[in-house]
Coordinates of C-alpha atoms in Angstrom, one line a residue:
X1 CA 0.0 0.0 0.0
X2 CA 1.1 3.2 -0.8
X3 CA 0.7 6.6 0.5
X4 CA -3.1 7.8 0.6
X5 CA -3.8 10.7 -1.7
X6 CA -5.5 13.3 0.2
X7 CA -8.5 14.9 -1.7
X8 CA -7.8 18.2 -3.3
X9 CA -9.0 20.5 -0.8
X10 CA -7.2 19.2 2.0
X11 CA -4.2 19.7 0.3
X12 CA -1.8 22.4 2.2
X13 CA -2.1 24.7 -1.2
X14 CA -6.1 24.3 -0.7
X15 CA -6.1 24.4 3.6
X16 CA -6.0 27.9 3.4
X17 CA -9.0 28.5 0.9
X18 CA -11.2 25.6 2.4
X19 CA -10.8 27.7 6.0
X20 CA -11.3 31.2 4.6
X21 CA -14.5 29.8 2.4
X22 CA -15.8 28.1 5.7
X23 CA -15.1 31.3 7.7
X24 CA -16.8 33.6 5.1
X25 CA -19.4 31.5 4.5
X26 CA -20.1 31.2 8.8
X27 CA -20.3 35.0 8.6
X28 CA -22.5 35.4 6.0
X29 CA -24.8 33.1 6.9
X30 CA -24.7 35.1 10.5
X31 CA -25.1 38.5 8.5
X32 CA -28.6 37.1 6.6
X33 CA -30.0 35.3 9.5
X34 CA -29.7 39.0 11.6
X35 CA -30.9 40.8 8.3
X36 CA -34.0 39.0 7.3
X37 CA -34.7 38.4 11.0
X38 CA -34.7 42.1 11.0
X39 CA -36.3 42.6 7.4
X40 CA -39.3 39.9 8.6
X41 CA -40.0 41.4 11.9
X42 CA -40.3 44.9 10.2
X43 CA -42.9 43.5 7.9
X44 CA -44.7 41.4 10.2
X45 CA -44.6 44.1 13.0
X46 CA -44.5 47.5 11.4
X47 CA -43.0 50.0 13.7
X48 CA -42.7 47.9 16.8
X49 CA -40.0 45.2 15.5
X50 CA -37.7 48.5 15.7
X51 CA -38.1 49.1 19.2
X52 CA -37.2 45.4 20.4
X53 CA -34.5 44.7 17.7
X54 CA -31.5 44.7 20.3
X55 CA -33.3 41.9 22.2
X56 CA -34.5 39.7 19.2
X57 CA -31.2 40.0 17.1
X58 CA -28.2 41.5 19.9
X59 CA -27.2 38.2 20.5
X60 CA -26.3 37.0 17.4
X61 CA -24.7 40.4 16.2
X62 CA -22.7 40.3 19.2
X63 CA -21.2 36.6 18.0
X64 CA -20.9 37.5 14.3
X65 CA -18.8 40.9 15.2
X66 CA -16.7 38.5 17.8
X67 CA -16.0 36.4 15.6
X68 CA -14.9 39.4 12.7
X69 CA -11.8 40.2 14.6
X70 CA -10.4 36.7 12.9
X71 CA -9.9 39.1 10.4
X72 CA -7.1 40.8 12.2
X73 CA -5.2 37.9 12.7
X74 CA -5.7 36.5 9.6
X75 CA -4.5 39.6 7.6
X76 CA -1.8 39.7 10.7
X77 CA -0.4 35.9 9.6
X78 CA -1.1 36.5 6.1
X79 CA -4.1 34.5 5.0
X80 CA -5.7 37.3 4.4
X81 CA -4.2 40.7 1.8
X82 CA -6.0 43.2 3.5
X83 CA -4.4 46.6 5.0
X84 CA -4.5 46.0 8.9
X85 CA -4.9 49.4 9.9
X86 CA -8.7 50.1 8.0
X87 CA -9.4 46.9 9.0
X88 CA -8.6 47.5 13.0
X89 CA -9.9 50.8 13.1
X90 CA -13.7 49.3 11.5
X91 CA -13.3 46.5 13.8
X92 CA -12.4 48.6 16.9
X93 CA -15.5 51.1 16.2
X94 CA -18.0 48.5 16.1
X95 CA -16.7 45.9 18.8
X96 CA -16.6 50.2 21.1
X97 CA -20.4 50.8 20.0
X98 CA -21.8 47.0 20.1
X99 CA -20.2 45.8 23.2
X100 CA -20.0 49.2 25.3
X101 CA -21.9 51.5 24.1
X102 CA -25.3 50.1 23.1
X103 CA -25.1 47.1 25.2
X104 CA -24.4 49.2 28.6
X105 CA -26.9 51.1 28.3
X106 CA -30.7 49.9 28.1
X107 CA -32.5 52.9 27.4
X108 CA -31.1 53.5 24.0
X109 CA -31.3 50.2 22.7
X110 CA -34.9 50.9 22.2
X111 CA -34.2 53.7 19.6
X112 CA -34.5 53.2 16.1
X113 CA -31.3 54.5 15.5
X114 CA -29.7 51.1 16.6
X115 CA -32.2 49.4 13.9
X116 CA -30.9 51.6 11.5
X117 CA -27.3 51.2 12.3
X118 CA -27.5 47.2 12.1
X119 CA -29.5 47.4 8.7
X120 CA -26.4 49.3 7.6
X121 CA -24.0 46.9 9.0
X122 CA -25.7 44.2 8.2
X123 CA -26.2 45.0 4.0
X124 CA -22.1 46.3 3.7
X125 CA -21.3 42.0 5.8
X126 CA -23.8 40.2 3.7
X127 CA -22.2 41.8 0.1
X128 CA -18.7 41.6 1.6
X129 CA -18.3 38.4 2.5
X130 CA -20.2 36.8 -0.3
X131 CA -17.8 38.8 -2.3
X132 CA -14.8 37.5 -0.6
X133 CA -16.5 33.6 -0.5
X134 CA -17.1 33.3 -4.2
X135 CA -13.7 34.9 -4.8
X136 CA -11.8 32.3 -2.9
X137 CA -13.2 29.7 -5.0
X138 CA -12.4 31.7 -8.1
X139 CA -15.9 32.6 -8.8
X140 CA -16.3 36.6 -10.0
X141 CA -19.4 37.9 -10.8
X142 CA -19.4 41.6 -12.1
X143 CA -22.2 43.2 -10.4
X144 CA -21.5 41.2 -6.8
X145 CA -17.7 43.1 -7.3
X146 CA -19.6 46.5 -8.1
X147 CA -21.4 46.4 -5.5
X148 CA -18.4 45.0 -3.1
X149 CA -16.7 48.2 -4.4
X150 CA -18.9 51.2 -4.6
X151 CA -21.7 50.1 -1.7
X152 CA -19.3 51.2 1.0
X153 CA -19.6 54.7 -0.5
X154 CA -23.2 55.7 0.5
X155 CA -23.5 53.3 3.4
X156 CA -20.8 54.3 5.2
X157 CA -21.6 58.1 5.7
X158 CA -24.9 57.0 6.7
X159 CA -23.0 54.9 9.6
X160 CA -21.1 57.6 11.0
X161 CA -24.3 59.5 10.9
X162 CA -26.0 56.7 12.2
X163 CA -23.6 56.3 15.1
X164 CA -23.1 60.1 15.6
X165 CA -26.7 60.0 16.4
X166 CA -26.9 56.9 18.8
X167 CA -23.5 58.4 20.5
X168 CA -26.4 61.8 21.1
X169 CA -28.9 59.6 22.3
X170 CA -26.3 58.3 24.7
X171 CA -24.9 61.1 25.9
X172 CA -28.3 62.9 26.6
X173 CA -29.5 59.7 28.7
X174 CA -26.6 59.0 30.5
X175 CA -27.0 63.1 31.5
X176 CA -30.3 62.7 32.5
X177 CA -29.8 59.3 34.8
X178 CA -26.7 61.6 36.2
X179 CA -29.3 64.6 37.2
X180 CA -32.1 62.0 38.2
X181 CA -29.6 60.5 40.9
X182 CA -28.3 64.1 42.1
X183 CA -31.7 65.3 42.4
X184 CA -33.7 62.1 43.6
X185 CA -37.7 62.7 42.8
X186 CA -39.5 62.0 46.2
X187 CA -42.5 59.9 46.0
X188 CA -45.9 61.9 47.9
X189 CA -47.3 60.0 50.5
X190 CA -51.2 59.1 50.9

């Protein structure tokens, strides 16, 4: 008996695009399962889904940014070609608002703004990664690399506005908790 021939993508050459396929296709699947949970409850609930979509989705969109910051080390060890710094800095910004801004403070995770601000995330993850899945496997469709290209350009001033306006919201609710504990409001007796 002679040596036993691995199949092709367990080959070393192949390792490396079998793991970034699985890992990109894990993340998207993450990104659509938060977006048409969102995109469902909006039609099924109007208004309302907006209010609650921290506590039906946070979860999730807490795991799926978690597990983003692969991404540093991959570009770090080289699977990946990406420029580290952009990368850090989107990744930094979004682990800062998820993790300690919006999920600190209960008040303002009722807002729409944080709706808003996951719809955004959500559409820019869902066209990336598919982008970056299919082009592992040497797959290249033009409009999917438009899109992967020029999407970022609208959608990500509507993020910093976005988060500019949650980062309000904060402020002006953390400011009035401060005031509502310095000046206590006494209860009247009957």
């Amino acid at each position: 008996m002679g040596p036993v021939e691995l199949p092709a993508w367990l080959q070393p050459r192949y390792r490396k695009n079998a793991y970034l396929f699985i890992y990109y296709l894990i993340q998207f699947c993450g990104h659509s399962w938060i977006f048409t949970n969102m995109t469902v409850r909006f039609f099924s609930f109007g208004k309302d889904s907006m209010v609650d979509t921290f506590y039906a989705i946070g979860l999730v969109m807490r795991l799926c940014q978690s597990i983003s910051l692969l991404e540093l080390l991959h570009i770090y060890v080289g699977i990946e070609s990406d420029h580290l710094l952009p990368r850090f800095l989107q990744l930094t910004e979004r682990i800062i608002i998820l993790f300690v801004v919006i999920t600190s403070q209960e008040e303002v995770q009722e807002k729409y703004v944080v709706c808003v601000l996951f719809i955004f995330w959500n559409l820019l993850d869902m066209v990336r990664y598919t982008y970056s899945m299919l082009s592992v496997i040497g797959i290249s469709y033009a409009v999917l690399t438009w899109l992967s290209q020029t999407l970022w350009m609208p959608i990500y001033p509507l993020c910093v506005l976005a988060e500019g306006m949650y980062f309000t919201y904060s402020h002006l609710y953390s400011e009035r908790r401060d005031v509502v504990r310095v000046f206590p409001i006494k209860k009247k007796k009957m």
